[in-house]
């Protein structure tokens, strides 16, 4: 089974275009049918998107049909469960030697693009080996995947030695090229949402502006546009929004207290496996640069009910820098100020209080700090 930690809130774009918004349908119909071997009950197929279960059907001699509506064309996964019960779900697991909750995917699945019009899925034995045919959005999605698959296979071959951050950068470059080449495609809209640089206004805004007016003026497009407007507040080169929050002991700490130093504002949570796995790297960077006008300010997105877990994680991960939180999760004002919808996430603020880098993880953290801190 594959594992990952779901923390993304799906982003959704739109600065007003020159032309009037077109009326958008309340929902887009989808029709998914196919043949997966010759399976009968209890075998079932499930249509899922992230943690959301969209539809399901029991197989009859391998045949199935799923129909419904979606707010906008999107990717989804078709999962084959031979025993009938969907195995996707959250589990306790280890991330970088730390126990945290992650999301486990049942392995026999294939990703496809739900679009208006029929999509067919056929395979003699499994979902993951299926052939998918459909309309223009299916073709667009398969073209996007064809550009990314070699990068994914390269990373898989490299194994633990692979540079995951370099992989993400290569995927981002491929997606940026796809968006520019297909400005009217819903596949481009989804690629924009999934970019690792989605929190960087300077990179994301031009890509959004390149989308067709129809996409930007759709309900989802307008929502994403509002999101981009929020991200402008944390654009590279701009002033970091000030905030004040309490430490576990109740002391009020402000970002302004760190003026005159480089400070890495690090958003994390005790339940976030990838965050906990990154903390040793963050500690090494802190130890290497703490004597050179640098420090870290941790901002937890834990909830009040997890206060004890937050305090324990600080001790377990041996983080000596200041930690603050209002324990309101992603709904807290600081997370909203900084447009944080996924963690781990961080912002490097220079001595004058301006944001000079974001999303520094792995080797990139020490490399970037060395460039700024002489």
mmCIF file of C-alpha atoms in Angstrom:
data_model
loop_
_atom_site.group_PDB
_atom_site.id
_atom_site.type_symbol
_atom_site.label_atom_id
_atom_site.label_comp_id
_atom_site.label_asym_id
_atom_site.label_seq_id
_atom_site.Cartn_x
_atom_site.Cartn_y
_atom_site.Cartn_z
ATOM 1 C CA UNK A 1 0.000 0.000 0.000
ATOM 2 C CA UNK A 2 1.125 3.541 -0.678
ATOM 3 C CA UNK A 3 1.157 6.081 2.114
ATOM 4 C CA UNK A 4 1.100 9.837 2.337
ATOM 5 C CA UNK A 5 -0.113 12.536 4.700
ATOM 6 C CA UNK A 6 -3.053 14.532 3.366
ATOM 7 C CA UNK A 7 -2.848 18.164 4.367
ATOM 8 C CA UNK A 8 -3.732 19.995 1.192
ATOM 9 C CA UNK A 9 -6.810 22.163 1.035
ATOM 10 C CA UNK A 10 -7.671 22.187 -2.682
ATOM 11 C CA UNK A 11 -6.959 25.664 -3.974
ATOM 12 C CA UNK A 12 -9.363 27.265 -6.233
ATOM 13 C CA UNK A 13 -8.206 31.052 -9.365
ATOM 14 C CA UNK A 14 -9.357 34.541 -10.689
ATOM 15 C CA UNK A 15 -8.561 38.097 -11.160
ATOM 16 C CA UNK A 16 -11.420 39.556 -13.126
ATOM 17 C CA UNK A 17 -10.999 39.122 -16.852
ATOM 18 C CA UNK A 18 -11.864 41.766 -19.409
ATOM 19 C CA UNK A 19 -14.889 39.875 -20.645
ATOM 20 C CA UNK A 20 -18.076 39.241 -18.692
ATOM 21 C CA UNK A 21 -18.239 35.997 -16.687
ATOM 22 C CA UNK A 22 -20.032 33.228 -18.508
ATOM 23 C CA UNK A 23 -22.815 31.404 -16.659
ATOM 24 C CA UNK A 24 -21.349 28.204 -15.279
ATOM 25 C CA UNK A 25 -23.349 24.999 -14.944
ATOM 26 C CA UNK A 26 -24.285 24.032 -11.409
ATOM 27 C CA UNK A 27 -22.595 20.696 -11.979
ATOM 28 C CA UNK A 28 -20.803 18.688 -14.626
ATOM 29 C CA UNK A 29 -22.113 15.198 -15.395
ATOM 30 C CA UNK A 30 -19.743 12.263 -15.592
ATOM 31 C CA UNK A 31 -20.232 8.760 -16.953
ATOM 32 C CA UNK A 32 -17.642 6.121 -16.164
ATOM 33 C CA UNK A 33 -18.066 2.587 -17.423
ATOM 34 C CA UNK A 34 -15.821 -0.334 -18.075
ATOM 35 C CA UNK A 35 -14.733 -3.939 -17.804
ATOM 36 C CA UNK A 36 -12.241 -5.176 -15.222
ATOM 37 C CA UNK A 37 -11.576 -8.858 -15.772
ATOM 38 C CA UNK A 38 -14.539 -11.119 -14.991
ATOM 39 C CA UNK A 39 -14.959 -10.261 -11.308
ATOM 40 C CA UNK A 40 -18.326 -10.722 -9.606
ATOM 41 C CA UNK A 41 -19.628 -9.795 -6.161
ATOM 42 C CA UNK A 42 -18.278 -9.104 -3.619
ATOM 43 C CA UNK A 43 -15.776 -7.303 -5.894
ATOM 44 C CA UNK A 44 -16.490 -3.579 -6.158
ATOM 45 C CA UNK A 45 -15.054 -0.471 -7.750
ATOM 46 C CA UNK A 46 -14.843 2.826 -5.875
ATOM 47 C CA UNK A 47 -14.456 6.283 -7.330
ATOM 48 C CA UNK A 48 -12.448 8.411 -4.873
ATOM 49 C CA UNK A 49 -10.744 11.788 -4.758
ATOM 50 C CA UNK A 50 -8.315 12.172 -1.883
ATOM 51 C CA UNK A 51 -10.239 11.062 1.190
ATOM 52 C CA UNK A 52 -13.627 11.644 -0.451
ATOM 53 C CA UNK A 53 -15.636 8.667 -1.720
ATOM 54 C CA UNK A 54 -17.593 9.822 -4.790
ATOM 55 C CA UNK A 55 -19.296 6.643 -5.986
ATOM 56 C CA UNK A 56 -19.122 2.847 -6.020
ATOM 57 C CA UNK A 57 -20.554 -0.157 -7.868
ATOM 58 C CA UNK A 58 -20.515 -3.939 -7.526
ATOM 59 C CA UNK A 59 -18.929 -5.716 -10.495
ATOM 60 C CA UNK A 60 -21.050 -8.056 -12.617
ATOM 61 C CA UNK A 61 -18.848 -10.287 -14.773
ATOM 62 C CA UNK A 62 -16.299 -7.475 -14.578
ATOM 63 C CA UNK A 63 -18.683 -4.808 -15.855
ATOM 64 C CA UNK A 64 -19.581 -1.592 -14.040
ATOM 65 C CA UNK A 65 -21.056 1.850 -14.664
ATOM 66 C CA UNK A 66 -20.827 4.978 -12.503
ATOM 67 C CA UNK A 67 -22.758 8.165 -13.248
ATOM 68 C CA UNK A 68 -23.133 11.373 -11.307
ATOM 69 C CA UNK A 69 -22.245 15.053 -11.208
ATOM 70 C CA UNK A 70 -19.225 17.013 -10.017
ATOM 71 C CA UNK A 71 -18.769 20.756 -9.400
ATOM 72 C CA UNK A 72 -15.942 20.878 -11.965
ATOM 73 C CA UNK A 73 -13.924 18.426 -14.078
ATOM 74 C CA UNK A 74 -11.200 16.911 -11.878
ATOM 75 C CA UNK A 75 -8.938 13.915 -11.467
ATOM 76 C CA UNK A 76 -10.162 10.969 -9.429
ATOM 77 C CA UNK A 77 -9.024 7.413 -8.773
ATOM 78 C CA UNK A 78 -10.867 4.245 -9.684
ATOM 79 C CA UNK A 79 -10.085 1.597 -7.053
ATOM 80 C CA UNK A 80 -10.747 -2.128 -7.463
ATOM 81 C CA UNK A 81 -11.418 -4.006 -4.213
ATOM 82 C CA UNK A 82 -11.778 -7.727 -4.817
ATOM 83 C CA UNK A 83 -13.259 -8.323 -1.347
ATOM 84 C CA UNK A 84 -15.633 -5.384 -1.658
ATOM 85 C CA UNK A 85 -14.424 -3.168 1.208
ATOM 86 C CA UNK A 86 -12.471 0.007 0.446
ATOM 87 C CA UNK A 87 -9.110 -0.155 2.217
ATOM 88 C CA UNK A 88 -8.228 3.548 1.965
ATOM 89 C CA UNK A 89 -7.944 5.251 5.358
ATOM 90 C CA UNK A 90 -5.824 6.969 7.985
ATOM 91 C CA UNK A 91 -3.357 4.810 9.920
ATOM 92 C CA UNK A 92 -0.724 5.289 12.596
ATOM 93 C CA UNK A 93 2.694 4.978 10.945
ATOM 94 C CA UNK A 94 6.297 6.068 11.201
ATOM 95 C CA UNK A 95 7.619 9.164 9.407
ATOM 96 C CA UNK A 96 11.356 9.736 9.820
ATOM 97 C CA UNK A 97 11.360 7.680 13.010
ATOM 98 C CA UNK A 98 8.329 9.559 14.422
ATOM 99 C CA UNK A 99 4.848 8.119 14.860
ATOM 100 C CA UNK A 100 2.081 10.113 13.157
ATOM 101 C CA UNK A 101 -1.139 9.597 11.248
ATOM 102 C CA UNK A 102 -0.866 9.151 7.503
ATOM 103 C CA UNK A 103 -3.232 8.187 4.717
ATOM 104 C CA UNK A 104 -2.962 4.678 3.270
ATOM 105 C CA UNK A 105 -4.144 3.981 -0.281
ATOM 106 C CA UNK A 106 -5.326 0.598 -1.461
ATOM 107 C CA UNK A 107 -2.915 -0.241 -4.307
ATOM 108 C CA UNK A 108 -5.121 -1.526 -7.176
ATOM 109 C CA UNK A 109 -6.153 1.828 -8.611
ATOM 110 C CA UNK A 110 -5.812 4.079 -11.629
ATOM 111 C CA UNK A 111 -6.080 7.851 -11.889
ATOM 112 C CA UNK A 112 -8.289 9.363 -14.564
ATOM 113 C CA UNK A 113 -9.989 12.635 -15.389
ATOM 114 C CA UNK A 114 -13.720 13.022 -14.813
ATOM 115 C CA UNK A 115 -15.143 15.102 -17.628
ATOM 116 C CA UNK A 116 -18.470 15.734 -19.342
ATOM 117 C CA UNK A 117 -19.066 12.762 -21.590
ATOM 118 C CA UNK A 118 -18.261 9.064 -21.268
ATOM 119 C CA UNK A 119 -14.950 7.681 -20.036
ATOM 120 C CA UNK A 120 -14.184 3.970 -20.480
ATOM 121 C CA UNK A 121 -11.859 1.834 -18.340
ATOM 122 C CA UNK A 122 -10.915 -1.656 -19.532
ATOM 123 C CA UNK A 123 -8.486 -4.270 -18.258
ATOM 124 C CA UNK A 124 -8.218 -8.072 -18.335
ATOM 125 C CA UNK A 125 -7.080 -8.301 -14.708
ATOM 126 C CA UNK A 126 -6.810 -5.134 -12.585
ATOM 127 C CA UNK A 127 -7.486 -1.423 -12.282
ATOM 128 C CA UNK A 128 -3.827 -0.370 -12.252
ATOM 129 C CA UNK A 129 -3.243 -1.997 -15.669
ATOM 130 C CA UNK A 130 -6.399 -0.552 -17.220
ATOM 131 C CA UNK A 131 -6.646 1.387 -20.470
ATOM 132 C CA UNK A 132 -8.590 4.636 -20.188
ATOM 133 C CA UNK A 133 -10.303 6.331 -23.134
ATOM 134 C CA UNK A 134 -12.483 9.413 -23.158
ATOM 135 C CA UNK A 135 -12.867 12.931 -24.483
ATOM 136 C CA UNK A 136 -10.514 15.901 -24.880
ATOM 137 C CA UNK A 137 -9.828 16.310 -21.159
ATOM 138 C CA UNK A 138 -8.803 12.661 -20.891
ATOM 139 C CA UNK A 139 -6.383 13.266 -23.770
ATOM 140 C CA UNK A 140 -5.015 16.374 -22.031
ATOM 141 C CA UNK A 141 -4.585 14.514 -18.761
ATOM 142 C CA UNK A 142 -2.752 11.655 -20.448
ATOM 143 C CA UNK A 143 -0.440 14.137 -22.183
ATOM 144 C CA UNK A 144 0.350 15.755 -18.837
ATOM 145 C CA UNK A 145 1.009 12.335 -17.267
ATOM 146 C CA UNK A 146 3.263 11.347 -20.189
ATOM 147 C CA UNK A 147 5.515 14.300 -19.353
ATOM 148 C CA UNK A 148 5.630 13.519 -15.625
ATOM 149 C CA UNK A 149 5.869 9.705 -15.664
ATOM 150 C CA UNK A 150 9.569 9.557 -16.730
ATOM 151 C CA UNK A 151 10.438 11.897 -13.846
ATOM 152 C CA UNK A 152 8.508 9.703 -11.434
ATOM 153 C CA UNK A 153 10.205 6.545 -12.719
ATOM 154 C CA UNK A 154 13.623 8.173 -12.421
ATOM 155 C CA UNK A 155 12.972 9.035 -8.772
ATOM 156 C CA UNK A 156 11.721 5.508 -8.116
ATOM 157 C CA UNK A 157 14.894 3.996 -9.595
ATOM 158 C CA UNK A 158 17.087 6.239 -7.463
ATOM 159 C CA UNK A 159 15.315 5.020 -4.316
ATOM 160 C CA UNK A 160 16.394 6.593 -1.007
ATOM 161 C CA UNK A 161 19.263 8.365 -2.784
ATOM 162 C CA UNK A 162 16.826 10.284 -4.972
ATOM 163 C CA UNK A 163 16.505 14.039 -4.614
ATOM 164 C CA UNK A 164 12.779 14.475 -3.957
ATOM 165 C CA UNK A 165 12.966 18.265 -3.972
ATOM 166 C CA UNK A 166 14.676 18.230 -7.374
ATOM 167 C CA UNK A 167 11.931 15.890 -8.591
ATOM 168 C CA UNK A 168 9.232 18.321 -7.428
ATOM 169 C CA UNK A 169 10.990 21.148 -9.227
ATOM 170 C CA UNK A 170 11.160 19.145 -12.469
ATOM 171 C CA UNK A 171 7.463 18.275 -12.182
ATOM 172 C CA UNK A 172 6.672 21.947 -11.575
ATOM 173 C CA UNK A 173 8.562 22.949 -14.732
ATOM 174 C CA UNK A 174 6.699 20.319 -16.762
ATOM 175 C CA UNK A 175 3.351 21.494 -15.390
ATOM 176 C CA UNK A 176 4.156 25.137 -16.055
ATOM 177 C CA UNK A 177 4.870 24.298 -19.697
ATOM 178 C CA UNK A 178 1.631 22.311 -19.914
ATOM 179 C CA UNK A 179 -0.434 25.176 -18.469
ATOM 180 C CA UNK A 180 0.986 27.656 -20.969
ATOM 181 C CA UNK A 181 0.320 25.258 -23.857
ATOM 182 C CA UNK A 182 -3.258 24.404 -22.746
ATOM 183 C CA UNK A 183 -4.740 27.587 -21.256
ATOM 184 C CA UNK A 184 -8.371 26.518 -21.779
ATOM 185 C CA UNK A 185 -8.097 23.033 -20.247
ATOM 186 C CA UNK A 186 -9.434 22.037 -16.828
ATOM 187 C CA UNK A 187 -6.341 19.834 -16.619
ATOM 188 C CA UNK A 188 -4.227 23.006 -16.613
ATOM 189 C CA UNK A 189 -6.381 24.442 -13.848
ATOM 190 C CA UNK A 190 -5.746 21.364 -11.713
ATOM 191 C CA UNK A 191 -2.032 21.386 -12.561
ATOM 192 C CA UNK A 192 -1.884 24.981 -11.339
ATOM 193 C CA UNK A 193 -3.505 23.981 -8.044
ATOM 194 C CA UNK A 194 -1.000 21.176 -7.527
ATOM 195 C CA UNK A 195 2.179 23.141 -8.183
ATOM 196 C CA UNK A 196 4.631 23.006 -5.241
ATOM 197 C CA UNK A 197 5.088 26.750 -5.789
ATOM 198 C CA UNK A 198 1.355 27.359 -5.284
ATOM 199 C CA UNK A 199 2.114 29.399 -2.162
ATOM 200 C CA UNK A 200 4.455 31.706 -4.135
ATOM 201 C CA UNK A 201 2.403 34.523 -5.611
ATOM 202 C CA UNK A 202 5.225 35.697 -7.887
ATOM 203 C CA UNK A 203 5.288 32.342 -9.710
ATOM 204 C CA UNK A 204 1.619 31.418 -9.551
ATOM 205 C CA UNK A 205 -0.102 34.655 -10.555
ATOM 206 C CA UNK A 206 1.314 34.771 -14.126
ATOM 207 C CA UNK A 207 0.287 31.162 -14.701
ATOM 208 C CA UNK A 208 -3.206 31.897 -13.486
ATOM 209 C CA UNK A 209 -3.385 34.965 -15.717
ATOM 210 C CA UNK A 210 -2.510 32.753 -18.704
ATOM 211 C CA UNK A 211 -5.657 30.650 -18.225
ATOM 212 C CA UNK A 212 -8.654 31.293 -20.474
ATOM 213 C CA UNK A 213 -11.334 33.779 -19.288
ATOM 214 C CA UNK A 214 -13.822 30.895 -19.103
ATOM 215 C CA UNK A 215 -11.659 29.070 -16.565
ATOM 216 C CA UNK A 216 -10.822 32.194 -14.559
ATOM 217 C CA UNK A 217 -14.474 33.241 -14.434
ATOM 218 C CA UNK A 218 -15.788 29.838 -13.376
ATOM 219 C CA UNK A 219 -16.857 29.530 -9.725
ATOM 220 C CA UNK A 220 -13.730 27.508 -8.959
ATOM 221 C CA UNK A 221 -11.609 29.958 -10.925
ATOM 222 C CA UNK A 222 -12.959 32.931 -9.038
ATOM 223 C CA UNK A 223 -12.349 31.212 -5.712
ATOM 224 C CA UNK A 224 -8.759 30.513 -6.721
ATOM 225 C CA UNK A 225 -8.374 34.143 -7.740
ATOM 226 C CA UNK A 226 -9.425 35.213 -4.265
ATOM 227 C CA UNK A 227 -6.869 32.792 -2.873
ATOM 228 C CA UNK A 228 -4.166 34.336 -5.050
ATOM 229 C CA UNK A 229 -5.083 37.786 -3.794
ATOM 230 C CA UNK A 230 -4.401 36.515 -0.280
ATOM 231 C CA UNK A 231 -1.046 35.091 -1.371
ATOM 232 C CA UNK A 232 0.027 38.546 -2.540
ATOM 233 C CA UNK A 233 0.543 39.369 1.143
ATOM 234 C CA UNK A 234 3.398 36.840 1.316
ATOM 235 C CA UNK A 235 4.971 37.437 -2.095
ATOM 236 C CA UNK A 236 8.754 37.219 -2.252
ATOM 237 C CA UNK A 237 10.302 40.591 -1.541
ATOM 238 C CA UNK A 238 7.283 41.877 0.347
ATOM 239 C CA UNK A 239 7.038 42.538 4.085
ATOM 240 C CA UNK A 240 6.192 39.521 6.232
ATOM 241 C CA UNK A 241 2.818 40.026 7.954
ATOM 242 C CA UNK A 242 3.371 40.605 11.660
ATOM 243 C CA UNK A 243 1.588 38.476 14.260
ATOM 244 C CA UNK A 244 1.602 37.732 17.963
ATOM 245 C CA UNK A 245 0.806 34.327 19.478
ATOM 246 C CA UNK A 246 1.368 32.531 22.794
ATOM 247 C CA UNK A 247 3.985 29.924 23.637
ATOM 248 C CA UNK A 248 2.916 26.751 25.487
ATOM 249 C CA UNK A 249 3.708 28.633 28.708
ATOM 250 C CA UNK A 250 1.519 31.603 27.760
ATOM 251 C CA UNK A 251 4.244 34.106 26.841
ATOM 252 C CA UNK A 252 3.222 36.374 23.935
ATOM 253 C CA UNK A 253 5.747 36.330 21.082
ATOM 254 C CA UNK A 254 5.649 38.594 18.023
ATOM 255 C CA UNK A 255 7.417 38.236 14.708
ATOM 256 C CA UNK A 256 8.437 41.880 15.155
ATOM 257 C CA UNK A 257 10.539 40.766 18.146
ATOM 258 C CA UNK A 258 12.960 39.213 15.648
ATOM 259 C CA UNK A 259 13.595 42.347 13.578
ATOM 260 C CA UNK A 260 17.319 42.572 12.862
ATOM 261 C CA UNK A 261 17.703 38.797 12.451
ATOM 262 C CA UNK A 262 17.033 36.231 9.791
ATOM 263 C CA UNK A 263 14.116 34.170 11.075
ATOM 264 C CA UNK A 264 12.533 31.090 9.529
ATOM 265 C CA UNK A 265 8.797 31.118 10.264
ATOM 266 C CA UNK A 266 8.016 27.400 10.261
ATOM 267 C CA UNK A 267 4.415 26.146 10.059
ATOM 268 C CA UNK A 268 3.992 22.561 11.292
ATOM 269 C CA UNK A 269 1.835 20.338 13.561
ATOM 270 C CA UNK A 270 2.405 17.401 15.879
ATOM 271 C CA UNK A 271 0.153 15.162 13.754
ATOM 272 C CA UNK A 272 1.949 16.004 10.478
ATOM 273 C CA UNK A 273 4.268 13.126 9.564
ATOM 274 C CA UNK A 274 6.258 14.987 6.879
ATOM 275 C CA UNK A 275 6.702 17.922 9.294
ATOM 276 C CA UNK A 276 8.072 15.653 12.010
ATOM 277 C CA UNK A 277 10.366 13.950 9.489
ATOM 278 C CA UNK A 278 11.755 17.346 8.448
ATOM 279 C CA UNK A 279 12.412 18.542 12.017
ATOM 280 C CA UNK A 280 15.864 16.854 12.343
ATOM 281 C CA UNK A 281 16.991 18.691 9.196
ATOM 282 C CA UNK A 282 15.609 21.932 10.614
ATOM 283 C CA UNK A 283 17.485 21.306 13.862
ATOM 284 C CA UNK A 284 20.758 20.782 11.990
ATOM 285 C CA UNK A 285 20.290 24.049 10.115
ATOM 286 C CA UNK A 286 19.476 25.851 13.350
ATOM 287 C CA UNK A 287 22.612 24.544 15.064
ATOM 288 C CA UNK A 288 24.752 25.493 12.072
ATOM 289 C CA UNK A 289 23.484 29.075 11.749
ATOM 290 C CA UNK A 290 22.196 30.088 15.193
ATOM 291 C CA UNK A 291 25.387 31.965 15.957
ATOM 292 C CA UNK A 292 25.153 33.931 12.728
ATOM 293 C CA UNK A 293 22.114 36.147 13.265
ATOM 294 C CA UNK A 294 19.604 33.378 12.509
ATOM 295 C CA UNK A 295 16.807 31.678 14.417
ATOM 296 C CA UNK A 296 13.545 29.797 13.896
ATOM 297 C CA UNK A 297 10.011 30.616 15.043
ATOM 298 C CA UNK A 298 7.704 27.584 15.026
ATOM 299 C CA UNK A 299 3.978 28.123 14.429
ATOM 300 C CA UNK A 300 1.920 25.023 15.187
ATOM 301 C CA UNK A 301 -1.369 24.320 13.419
ATOM 302 C CA UNK A 302 -2.478 21.888 16.107
ATOM 303 C CA UNK A 303 -5.950 22.143 17.679
ATOM 304 C CA UNK A 304 -6.725 22.903 21.326
ATOM 305 C CA UNK A 305 -7.607 19.247 21.929
ATOM 306 C CA UNK A 306 -4.059 18.327 20.880
ATOM 307 C CA UNK A 307 -2.251 20.777 23.165
ATOM 308 C CA UNK A 308 -0.522 17.968 25.076
ATOM 309 C CA UNK A 309 0.610 16.331 21.816
ATOM 310 C CA UNK A 310 2.003 19.660 20.618
ATOM 311 C CA UNK A 311 4.039 20.133 23.800
ATOM 312 C CA UNK A 312 5.250 16.522 23.686
ATOM 313 C CA UNK A 313 6.300 16.834 20.029
ATOM 314 C CA UNK A 314 8.387 19.915 20.842
ATOM 315 C CA UNK A 315 10.239 17.918 23.494
ATOM 316 C CA UNK A 316 10.495 14.697 21.473
ATOM 317 C CA UNK A 317 11.896 16.481 18.409
ATOM 318 C CA UNK A 318 14.264 18.564 20.587
ATOM 319 C CA UNK A 319 13.336 21.913 19.067
ATOM 320 C CA UNK A 320 15.021 24.655 21.124
ATOM 321 C CA UNK A 321 13.568 27.664 19.304
ATOM 322 C CA UNK A 322 10.375 29.518 20.281
ATOM 323 C CA UNK A 323 7.111 27.755 19.531
ATOM 324 C CA UNK A 324 3.753 29.545 19.347
ATOM 325 C CA UNK A 325 0.177 28.636 18.481
ATOM 326 C CA UNK A 326 -3.408 29.745 19.041
ATOM 327 C CA UNK A 327 -4.334 26.049 18.624
ATOM 328 C CA UNK A 328 -6.947 26.776 15.974
ATOM 329 C CA UNK A 329 -5.364 24.752 13.190
ATOM 330 C CA UNK A 330 -5.709 26.025 9.633
ATOM 331 C CA UNK A 331 -8.526 28.336 10.758
ATOM 332 C CA UNK A 332 -6.198 30.453 12.907
ATOM 333 C CA UNK A 333 -5.505 34.057 11.846
ATOM 334 C CA UNK A 334 -1.775 33.513 11.249
ATOM 335 C CA UNK A 335 -2.370 30.557 8.923
ATOM 336 C CA UNK A 336 -4.872 32.722 7.049
ATOM 337 C CA UNK A 337 -2.515 35.722 6.972
ATOM 338 C CA UNK A 338 0.176 33.600 5.371
ATOM 339 C CA UNK A 339 -2.177 31.641 3.115
ATOM 340 C CA UNK A 340 -1.042 28.333 4.585
ATOM 341 C CA UNK A 341 -3.232 25.490 3.367
ATOM 342 C CA UNK A 342 -0.626 22.707 3.530
ATOM 343 C CA UNK A 343 2.233 21.858 5.842
ATOM 344 C CA UNK A 344 5.183 21.698 6.214
ATOM 345 C CA UNK A 345 5.511 25.283 5.004
ATOM 346 C CA UNK A 346 8.008 27.982 5.919
ATOM 347 C CA UNK A 347 9.022 31.564 5.122
ATOM 348 C CA UNK A 348 12.529 33.013 5.500
ATOM 349 C CA UNK A 349 12.317 36.603 6.719
ATOM 350 C CA UNK A 350 15.374 38.862 6.475
ATOM 351 C CA UNK A 351 16.562 41.356 9.131
ATOM 352 C CA UNK A 352 14.473 44.141 7.564
ATOM 353 C CA UNK A 353 11.309 42.032 7.889
ATOM 354 C CA UNK A 354 10.926 41.037 4.214
ATOM 355 C CA UNK A 355 10.247 37.530 2.861
ATOM 356 C CA UNK A 356 13.239 36.339 0.854
ATOM 357 C CA UNK A 357 12.526 32.593 0.405
ATOM 358 C CA UNK A 358 9.793 30.020 0.989
ATOM 359 C CA UNK A 359 9.333 26.253 1.170
ATOM 360 C CA UNK A 360 12.894 25.488 2.280
ATOM 361 C CA UNK A 361 13.278 21.792 3.045
ATOM 362 C CA UNK A 362 15.938 19.140 2.859
ATOM 363 C CA UNK A 363 19.326 20.252 1.526
ATOM 364 C CA UNK A 364 17.735 23.398 0.063
ATOM 365 C CA UNK A 365 17.338 24.857 3.559
ATOM 366 C CA UNK A 366 21.058 24.930 4.426
ATOM 367 C CA UNK A 367 22.011 25.915 0.877
ATOM 368 C CA UNK A 368 19.651 28.895 0.881
ATOM 369 C CA UNK A 369 20.657 30.004 4.370
ATOM 370 C CA UNK A 370 24.309 29.957 3.286
ATOM 371 C CA UNK A 371 23.476 32.240 0.361
ATOM 372 C CA UNK A 372 21.885 34.853 2.587
ATOM 373 C CA UNK A 373 23.851 34.530 5.832
ATOM 374 C CA UNK A 374 27.518 35.267 5.173
#
